[in-house]
JSON list of C-alpha atoms in Angstrom, two decimals:
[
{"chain": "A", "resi": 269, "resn": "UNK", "atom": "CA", "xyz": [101.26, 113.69, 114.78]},
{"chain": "A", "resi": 270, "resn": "UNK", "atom": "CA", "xyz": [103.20, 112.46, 111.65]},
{"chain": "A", "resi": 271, "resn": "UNK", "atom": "CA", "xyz": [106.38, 110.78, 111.84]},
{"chain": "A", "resi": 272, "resn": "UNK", "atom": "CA", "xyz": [107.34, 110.01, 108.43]},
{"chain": "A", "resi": 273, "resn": "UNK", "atom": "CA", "xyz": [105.57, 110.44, 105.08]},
{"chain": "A", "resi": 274, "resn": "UNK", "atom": "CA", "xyz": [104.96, 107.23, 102.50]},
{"chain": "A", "resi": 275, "resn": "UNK", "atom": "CA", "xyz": [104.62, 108.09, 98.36]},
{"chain": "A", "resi": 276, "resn": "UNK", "atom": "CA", "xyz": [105.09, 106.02, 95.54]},
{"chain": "A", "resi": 277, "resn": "UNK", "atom": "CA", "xyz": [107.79, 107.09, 92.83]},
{"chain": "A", "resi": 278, "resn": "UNK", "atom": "CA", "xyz": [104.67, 107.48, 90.41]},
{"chain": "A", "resi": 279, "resn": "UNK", "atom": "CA", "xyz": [102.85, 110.33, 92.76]},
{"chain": "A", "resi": 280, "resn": "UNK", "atom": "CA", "xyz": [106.10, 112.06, 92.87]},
{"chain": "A", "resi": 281, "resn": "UNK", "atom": "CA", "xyz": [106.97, 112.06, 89.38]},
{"chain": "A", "resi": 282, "resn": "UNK", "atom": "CA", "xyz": [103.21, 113.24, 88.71]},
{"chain": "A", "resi": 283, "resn": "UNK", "atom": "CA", "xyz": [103.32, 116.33, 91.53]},
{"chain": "A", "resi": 284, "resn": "UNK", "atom": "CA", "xyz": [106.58, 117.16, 90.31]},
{"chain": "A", "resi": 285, "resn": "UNK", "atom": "CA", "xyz": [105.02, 116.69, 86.60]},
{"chain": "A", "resi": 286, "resn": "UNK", "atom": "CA", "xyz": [101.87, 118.52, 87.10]},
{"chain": "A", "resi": 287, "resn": "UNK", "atom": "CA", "xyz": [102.23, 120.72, 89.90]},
{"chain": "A", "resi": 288, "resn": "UNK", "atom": "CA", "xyz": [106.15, 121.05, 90.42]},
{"chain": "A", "resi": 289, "resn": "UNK", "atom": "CA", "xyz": [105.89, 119.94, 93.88]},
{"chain": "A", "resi": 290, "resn": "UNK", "atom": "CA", "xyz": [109.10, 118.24, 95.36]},
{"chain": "A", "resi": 291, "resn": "UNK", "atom": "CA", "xyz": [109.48, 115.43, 97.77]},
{"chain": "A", "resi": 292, "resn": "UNK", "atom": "CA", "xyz": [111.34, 117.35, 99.88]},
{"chain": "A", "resi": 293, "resn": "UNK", "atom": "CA", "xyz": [108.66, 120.45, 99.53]},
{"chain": "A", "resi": 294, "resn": "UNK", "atom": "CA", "xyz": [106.10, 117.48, 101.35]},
{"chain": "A", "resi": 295, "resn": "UNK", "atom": "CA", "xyz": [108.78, 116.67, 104.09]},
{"chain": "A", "resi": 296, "resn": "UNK", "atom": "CA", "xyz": [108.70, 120.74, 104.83]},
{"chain": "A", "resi": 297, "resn": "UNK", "atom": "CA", "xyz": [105.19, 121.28, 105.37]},
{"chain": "A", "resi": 298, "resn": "UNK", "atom": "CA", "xyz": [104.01, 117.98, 107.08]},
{"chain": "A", "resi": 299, "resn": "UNK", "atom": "CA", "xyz": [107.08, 117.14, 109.27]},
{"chain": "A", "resi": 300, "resn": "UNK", "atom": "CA", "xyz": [109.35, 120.56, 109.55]},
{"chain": "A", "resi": 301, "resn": "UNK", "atom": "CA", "xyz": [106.42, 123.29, 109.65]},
{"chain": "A", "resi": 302, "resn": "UNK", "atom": "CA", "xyz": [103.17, 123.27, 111.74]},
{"chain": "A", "resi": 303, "resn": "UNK", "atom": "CA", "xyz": [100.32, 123.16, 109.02]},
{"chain": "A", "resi": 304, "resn": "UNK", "atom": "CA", "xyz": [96.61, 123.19, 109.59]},
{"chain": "A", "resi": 305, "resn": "UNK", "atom": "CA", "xyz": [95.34, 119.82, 109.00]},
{"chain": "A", "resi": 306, "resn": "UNK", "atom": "CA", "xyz": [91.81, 119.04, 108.31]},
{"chain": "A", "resi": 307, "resn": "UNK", "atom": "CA", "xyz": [90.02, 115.77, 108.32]},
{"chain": "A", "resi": 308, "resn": "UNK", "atom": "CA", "xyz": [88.28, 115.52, 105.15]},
{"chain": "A", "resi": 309, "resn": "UNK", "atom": "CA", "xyz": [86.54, 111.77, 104.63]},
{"chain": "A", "resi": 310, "resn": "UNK", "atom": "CA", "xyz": [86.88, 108.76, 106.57]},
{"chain": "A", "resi": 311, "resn": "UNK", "atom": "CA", "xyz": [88.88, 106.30, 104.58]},
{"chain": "A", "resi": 312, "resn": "UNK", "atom": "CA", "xyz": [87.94, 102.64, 103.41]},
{"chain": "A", "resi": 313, "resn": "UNK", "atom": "CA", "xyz": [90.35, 100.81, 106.11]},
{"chain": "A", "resi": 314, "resn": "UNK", "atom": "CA", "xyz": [88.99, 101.74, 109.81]},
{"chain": "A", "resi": 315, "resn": "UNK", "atom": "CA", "xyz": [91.05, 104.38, 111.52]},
{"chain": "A", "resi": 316, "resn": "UNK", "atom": "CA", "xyz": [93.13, 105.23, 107.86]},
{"chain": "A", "resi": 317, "resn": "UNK", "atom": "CA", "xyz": [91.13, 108.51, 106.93]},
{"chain": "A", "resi": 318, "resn": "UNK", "atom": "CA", "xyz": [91.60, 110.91, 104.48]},
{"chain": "A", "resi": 319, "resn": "UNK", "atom": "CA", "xyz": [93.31, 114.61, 105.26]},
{"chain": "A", "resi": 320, "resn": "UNK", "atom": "CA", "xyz": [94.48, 117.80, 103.84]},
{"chain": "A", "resi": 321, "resn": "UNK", "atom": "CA", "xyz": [97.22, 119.77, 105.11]},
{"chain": "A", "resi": 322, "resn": "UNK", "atom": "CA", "xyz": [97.69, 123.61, 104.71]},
{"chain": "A", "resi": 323, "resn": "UNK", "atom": "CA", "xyz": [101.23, 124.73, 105.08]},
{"chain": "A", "resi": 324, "resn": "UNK", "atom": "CA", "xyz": [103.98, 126.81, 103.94]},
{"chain": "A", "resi": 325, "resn": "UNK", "atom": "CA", "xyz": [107.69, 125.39, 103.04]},
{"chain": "A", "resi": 326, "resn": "UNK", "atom": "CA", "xyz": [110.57, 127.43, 103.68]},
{"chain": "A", "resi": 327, "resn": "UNK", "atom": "CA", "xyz": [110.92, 129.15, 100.52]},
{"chain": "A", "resi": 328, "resn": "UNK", "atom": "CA", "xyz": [107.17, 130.73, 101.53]},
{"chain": "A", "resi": 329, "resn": "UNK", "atom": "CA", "xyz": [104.91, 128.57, 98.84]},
{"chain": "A", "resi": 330, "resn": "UNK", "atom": "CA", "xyz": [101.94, 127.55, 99.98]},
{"chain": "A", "resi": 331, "resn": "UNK", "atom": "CA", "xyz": [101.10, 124.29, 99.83]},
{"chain": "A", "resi": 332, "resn": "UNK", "atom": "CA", "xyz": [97.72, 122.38, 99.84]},
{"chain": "A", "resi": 333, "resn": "UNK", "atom": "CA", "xyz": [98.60, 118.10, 100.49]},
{"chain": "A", "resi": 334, "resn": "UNK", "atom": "CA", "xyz": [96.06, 115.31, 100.48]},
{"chain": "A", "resi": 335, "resn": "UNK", "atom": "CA", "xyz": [97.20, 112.01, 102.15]},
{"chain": "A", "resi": 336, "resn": "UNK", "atom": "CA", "xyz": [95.78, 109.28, 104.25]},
{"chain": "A", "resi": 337, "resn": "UNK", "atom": "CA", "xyz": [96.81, 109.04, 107.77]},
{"chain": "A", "resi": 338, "resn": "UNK", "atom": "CA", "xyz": [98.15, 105.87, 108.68]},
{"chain": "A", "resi": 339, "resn": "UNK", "atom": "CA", "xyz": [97.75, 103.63, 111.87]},
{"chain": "A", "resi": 340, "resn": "UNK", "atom": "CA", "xyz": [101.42, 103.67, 111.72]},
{"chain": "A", "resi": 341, "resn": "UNK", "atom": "CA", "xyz": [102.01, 107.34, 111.78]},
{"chain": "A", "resi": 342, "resn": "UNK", "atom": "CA", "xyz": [102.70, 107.63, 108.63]},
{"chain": "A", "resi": 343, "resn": "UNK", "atom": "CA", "xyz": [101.09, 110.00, 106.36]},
{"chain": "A", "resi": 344, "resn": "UNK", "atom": "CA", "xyz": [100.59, 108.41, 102.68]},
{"chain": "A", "resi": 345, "resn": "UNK", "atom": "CA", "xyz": [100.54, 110.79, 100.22]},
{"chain": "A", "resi": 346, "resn": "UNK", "atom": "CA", "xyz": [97.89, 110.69, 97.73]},
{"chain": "A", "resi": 347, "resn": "UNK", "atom": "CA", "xyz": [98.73, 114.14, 96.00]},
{"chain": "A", "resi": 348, "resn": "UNK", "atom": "CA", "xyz": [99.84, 118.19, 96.56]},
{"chain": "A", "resi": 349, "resn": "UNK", "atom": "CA", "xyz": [99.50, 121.53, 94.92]},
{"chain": "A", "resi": 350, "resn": "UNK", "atom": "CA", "xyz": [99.75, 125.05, 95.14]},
{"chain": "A", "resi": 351, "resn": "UNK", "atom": "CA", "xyz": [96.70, 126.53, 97.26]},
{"chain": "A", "resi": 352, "resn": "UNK", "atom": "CA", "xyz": [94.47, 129.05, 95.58]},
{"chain": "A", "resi": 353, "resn": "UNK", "atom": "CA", "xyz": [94.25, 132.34, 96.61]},
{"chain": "A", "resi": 354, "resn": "UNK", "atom": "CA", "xyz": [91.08, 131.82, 98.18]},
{"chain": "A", "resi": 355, "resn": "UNK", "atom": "CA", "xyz": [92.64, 128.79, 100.62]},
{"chain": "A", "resi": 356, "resn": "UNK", "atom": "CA", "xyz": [95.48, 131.12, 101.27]},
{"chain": "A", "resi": 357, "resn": "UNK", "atom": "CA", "xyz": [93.16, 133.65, 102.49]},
{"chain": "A", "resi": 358, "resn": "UNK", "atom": "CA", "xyz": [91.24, 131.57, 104.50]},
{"chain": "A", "resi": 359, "resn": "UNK", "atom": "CA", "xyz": [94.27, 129.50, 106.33]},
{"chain": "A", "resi": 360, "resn": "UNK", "atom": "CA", "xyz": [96.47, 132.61, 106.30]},
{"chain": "A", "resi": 361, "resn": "UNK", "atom": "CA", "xyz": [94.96, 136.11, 105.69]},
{"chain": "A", "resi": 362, "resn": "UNK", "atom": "CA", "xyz": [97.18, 136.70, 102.95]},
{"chain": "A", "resi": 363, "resn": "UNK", "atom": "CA", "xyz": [96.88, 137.26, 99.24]}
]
């Protein structure tokens, strides 16, 4: 479980930037809606691995986050962008 999110003012000026992703967008998906989360490497700092989160926000864009979870509880964002077509599929079983 996540109880509050941690990113730099550099990541969020890049995923806004690059991928037009809002801090408030992140908030949505990892602490407001239920997303699929997915362990994807262990991390460098024992028990601080590395995850990705498939969710929606509530304006219905689908969202695809990386960040490291913390021993804190805290997820650290590392970044966050739109999810293909072929991730939407797969989480959701939508186009």
């Amino acid at each position: 479980m996540i109880d509050d999110i941690i990113c730099s003012n550099e990541i969020l000026e890049k995923l806004e930037r690059k991928h037009h992703v809002s801090e408030s967008e992140i908030y949505e998906v990892l602490l407001w809606d239920i997303p699929i989360i997915c362990f994807a490497e262990k991390g460098s700092v024992r028990g601080e691995n590395l995850y990705i989160a498939y969710g929606r926000t509530e304006a219905g864009r689908y969202l695809k986050i990386h960040f490291i979870y913390k021993r804190n509880r805290k997820a650290f964002i590392v970044t966050a962008r739109n999810m293909s077509a072929k991730e939407r599929r797969r989480f959701y079983g939508s186009r």
